Amino acid sequence: MNPEIHRLLHEDRARQLRTEAASFTLRPASAALRSRLGWTLVEWGLRLVQGAPRRSPRIA
């Protein structure tokens, strides 16, 4: 594929994505829920890591 055509296609798709992203907004309740869910997942992950047996690093 010609590099110029590839660049033009990329720029067109990037413009479409920017337009779509600009029209997308999070409602405040949705953002708060998303944040709370994210921190809950982090907490669960930390608990899982603390309970996992520790392994010594492998030296290749």
Short mmCIF file of N, CA and C in Angstrom, two decimals:
data_model
loop_
_atom_site.label_atom_id
_atom_site.label_comp_id
_atom_site.label_asym_id
_atom_site.label_seq_id
_atom_site.Cartn_x
_atom_site.Cartn_y
_atom_site.Cartn_z
N MET A 1 0.86 -1.18 0.00
CA MET A 1 0.00 0.00 0.00
C MET A 1 0.90 1.24 0.00
N ASN A 2 0.51 2.19 -0.78
CA ASN A 2 1.24 3.44 -0.87
C ASN A 2 1.23 4.13 0.50
N PRO A 3 2.39 4.61 0.98
CA PRO A 3 2.43 5.26 2.30
C PRO A 3 1.50 6.48 2.41
N GLU A 4 1.32 7.21 1.34
CA GLU A 4 0.45 8.39 1.39
C GLU A 4 -1.01 7.98 1.58
N ILE A 5 -1.42 6.91 0.90
CA ILE A 5 -2.79 6.42 1.06
C ILE A 5 -3.00 5.92 2.47
N HIS A 6 -2.01 5.21 3.00
CA HIS A 6 -2.09 4.69 4.36
C HIS A 6 -2.22 5.84 5.36
N ARG A 7 -1.44 6.89 5.17
CA ARG A 7 -1.49 8.06 6.05
C ARG A 7 -2.85 8.75 5.97
N LEU A 8 -3.39 8.89 4.76
CA LEU A 8 -4.70 9.53 4.60
C LEU A 8 -5.80 8.71 5.28
N LEU A 9 -5.75 7.40 5.12
CA LEU A 9 -6.73 6.54 5.78
C LEU A 9 -6.62 6.65 7.30
N HIS A 10 -5.39 6.69 7.79
CA HIS A 10 -5.17 6.82 9.22
C HIS A 10 -5.71 8.15 9.75
N GLU A 11 -5.43 9.23 9.04
CA GLU A 11 -5.92 10.54 9.46
C GLU A 11 -7.44 10.60 9.46
N ASP A 12 -8.06 9.99 8.45
CA ASP A 12 -9.52 9.97 8.38
C ASP A 12 -10.11 9.20 9.56
N ARG A 13 -9.54 8.04 9.87
CA ARG A 13 -10.04 7.24 11.00
C ARG A 13 -9.80 7.97 12.32
N ALA A 14 -8.66 8.63 12.47
CA ALA A 14 -8.37 9.38 13.69
C ALA A 14 -9.37 10.52 13.87
N ARG A 15 -9.73 11.18 12.77
CA ARG A 15 -10.72 12.26 12.82
C ARG A 15 -12.08 11.71 13.24
N GLN A 16 -12.46 10.55 12.71
CA GLN A 16 -13.73 9.92 13.09
C GLN A 16 -13.74 9.58 14.58
N LEU A 17 -12.65 9.02 15.06
CA LEU A 17 -12.57 8.65 16.47
C LEU A 17 -12.61 9.87 17.38
N ARG A 18 -11.93 10.95 16.99
CA ARG A 18 -11.97 12.17 17.80
C ARG A 18 -13.39 12.74 17.87
N THR A 19 -14.11 12.71 16.74
CA THR A 19 -15.49 13.20 16.71
C THR A 19 -16.37 12.35 17.62
N GLU A 20 -16.19 11.03 17.54
CA GLU A 20 -16.98 10.14 18.38
C GLU A 20 -16.66 10.34 19.86
N ALA A 21 -15.39 10.51 20.19
CA ALA A 21 -14.98 10.70 21.58
C ALA A 21 -15.51 12.03 22.13
N ALA A 22 -15.55 13.06 21.31
CA ALA A 22 -16.03 14.37 21.77
C ALA A 22 -17.51 14.32 22.10
N SER A 23 -18.27 13.48 21.42
CA SER A 23 -19.71 13.41 21.69
C SER A 23 -20.03 12.50 22.87
N PHE A 24 -19.06 11.74 23.35
CA PHE A 24 -19.28 10.81 24.45
C PHE A 24 -18.97 11.49 25.77
N THR A 25 -19.93 11.48 26.68
CA THR A 25 -19.70 12.04 28.01
C THR A 25 -20.21 11.07 29.05
N LEU A 26 -19.53 10.99 30.17
CA LEU A 26 -19.97 10.15 31.27
C LEU A 26 -20.89 10.94 32.17
N ARG A 27 -21.95 10.30 32.59
CA ARG A 27 -22.81 10.93 33.59
C ARG A 27 -22.08 10.86 34.92
N PRO A 28 -22.26 11.83 35.81
CA PRO A 28 -21.56 11.82 37.10
C PRO A 28 -21.78 10.54 37.89
N ALA A 29 -23.01 10.01 37.92
CA ALA A 29 -23.27 8.78 38.67
C ALA A 29 -22.50 7.61 38.05
N SER A 30 -22.43 7.59 36.73
CA SER A 30 -21.72 6.52 36.04
C SER A 30 -20.21 6.59 36.34
N ALA A 31 -19.67 7.80 36.36
CA ALA A 31 -18.24 7.97 36.64
C ALA A 31 -17.93 7.55 38.08
N ALA A 32 -18.81 7.89 39.01
CA ALA A 32 -18.59 7.51 40.41
C ALA A 32 -18.66 6.00 40.57
N LEU A 33 -19.62 5.38 39.91
CA LEU A 33 -19.75 3.93 39.98
C LEU A 33 -18.53 3.25 39.37
N ARG A 34 -18.07 3.78 38.25
CA ARG A 34 -16.90 3.20 37.59
C ARG A 34 -15.67 3.30 38.49
N SER A 35 -15.50 4.44 39.14
CA SER A 35 -14.37 4.64 40.04
C SER A 35 -14.44 3.69 41.23
N ARG A 36 -15.63 3.57 41.81
CA ARG A 36 -15.79 2.68 42.96
C ARG A 36 -15.52 1.23 42.59
N LEU A 37 -16.04 0.81 41.43
CA LEU A 37 -15.80 -0.55 40.95
C LEU A 37 -14.31 -0.78 40.72
N GLY A 38 -13.64 0.20 40.14
CA GLY A 38 -12.20 0.07 39.88
C GLY A 38 -11.41 -0.12 41.17
N TRP A 39 -11.69 0.69 42.19
CA TRP A 39 -10.97 0.57 43.46
C TRP A 39 -11.29 -0.75 44.17
N THR A 40 -12.53 -1.23 44.00
CA THR A 40 -12.90 -2.51 44.59
C THR A 40 -12.09 -3.63 43.95
N LEU A 41 -11.94 -3.58 42.62
CA LEU A 41 -11.14 -4.59 41.93
C LEU A 41 -9.66 -4.52 42.35
N VAL A 42 -9.15 -3.33 42.56
CA VAL A 42 -7.77 -3.18 43.03
C VAL A 42 -7.63 -3.81 44.42
N GLU A 43 -8.59 -3.55 45.30
CA GLU A 43 -8.54 -4.12 46.64
C GLU A 43 -8.57 -5.64 46.59
N TRP A 44 -9.45 -6.21 45.78
CA TRP A 44 -9.51 -7.67 45.65
C TRP A 44 -8.20 -8.23 45.12
N GLY A 45 -7.63 -7.54 44.13
CA GLY A 45 -6.36 -8.00 43.57
C GLY A 45 -5.25 -7.99 44.61
N LEU A 46 -5.20 -6.95 45.43
CA LEU A 46 -4.18 -6.89 46.48
C LEU A 46 -4.37 -8.00 47.50
N ARG A 47 -5.61 -8.30 47.82
CA ARG A 47 -5.87 -9.39 48.76
C ARG A 47 -5.43 -10.73 48.18
N LEU A 48 -5.68 -10.93 46.89
CA LEU A 48 -5.27 -12.18 46.24
C LEU A 48 -3.74 -12.31 46.21
N VAL A 49 -3.07 -11.21 45.96
CA VAL A 49 -1.61 -11.23 45.90
C VAL A 49 -1.02 -11.52 47.28
N GLN A 50 -1.60 -10.94 48.32
CA GLN A 50 -1.09 -11.16 49.67
C GLN A 50 -1.25 -12.62 50.08
N GLY A 51 -2.30 -13.29 49.62
CA GLY A 51 -2.54 -14.68 49.99
C GLY A 51 -1.74 -15.67 49.15
N ALA A 52 -1.18 -15.22 48.04
CA ALA A 52 -0.44 -16.12 47.16
C ALA A 52 0.93 -16.43 47.76
N PRO A 53 1.40 -17.69 47.62
CA PRO A 53 2.73 -18.02 48.11
C PRO A 53 3.79 -17.27 47.32
N ARG A 54 4.80 -16.84 48.00
CA ARG A 54 5.89 -16.08 47.36
C ARG A 54 6.87 -17.06 46.70
N ARG A 55 7.26 -16.69 45.50
CA ARG A 55 8.25 -17.49 44.77
C ARG A 55 9.51 -16.67 44.61
N SER A 56 10.63 -17.35 44.68
CA SER A 56 11.87 -16.64 44.43
C SER A 56 12.00 -16.42 42.92
N PRO A 57 12.60 -15.31 42.52
CA PRO A 57 12.71 -15.04 41.08
C PRO A 57 13.61 -16.08 40.40
N ARG A 58 13.22 -16.44 39.19
CA ARG A 58 14.03 -17.40 38.43
C ARG A 58 15.16 -16.67 37.72
N ILE A 59 16.30 -17.24 37.79
CA ILE A 59 17.47 -16.67 37.11
C ILE A 59 17.77 -17.56 35.94
N ALA A 60 17.72 -16.98 34.76
CA ALA A 60 17.92 -17.78 33.54
C ALA A 60 19.37 -17.86 33.18
#
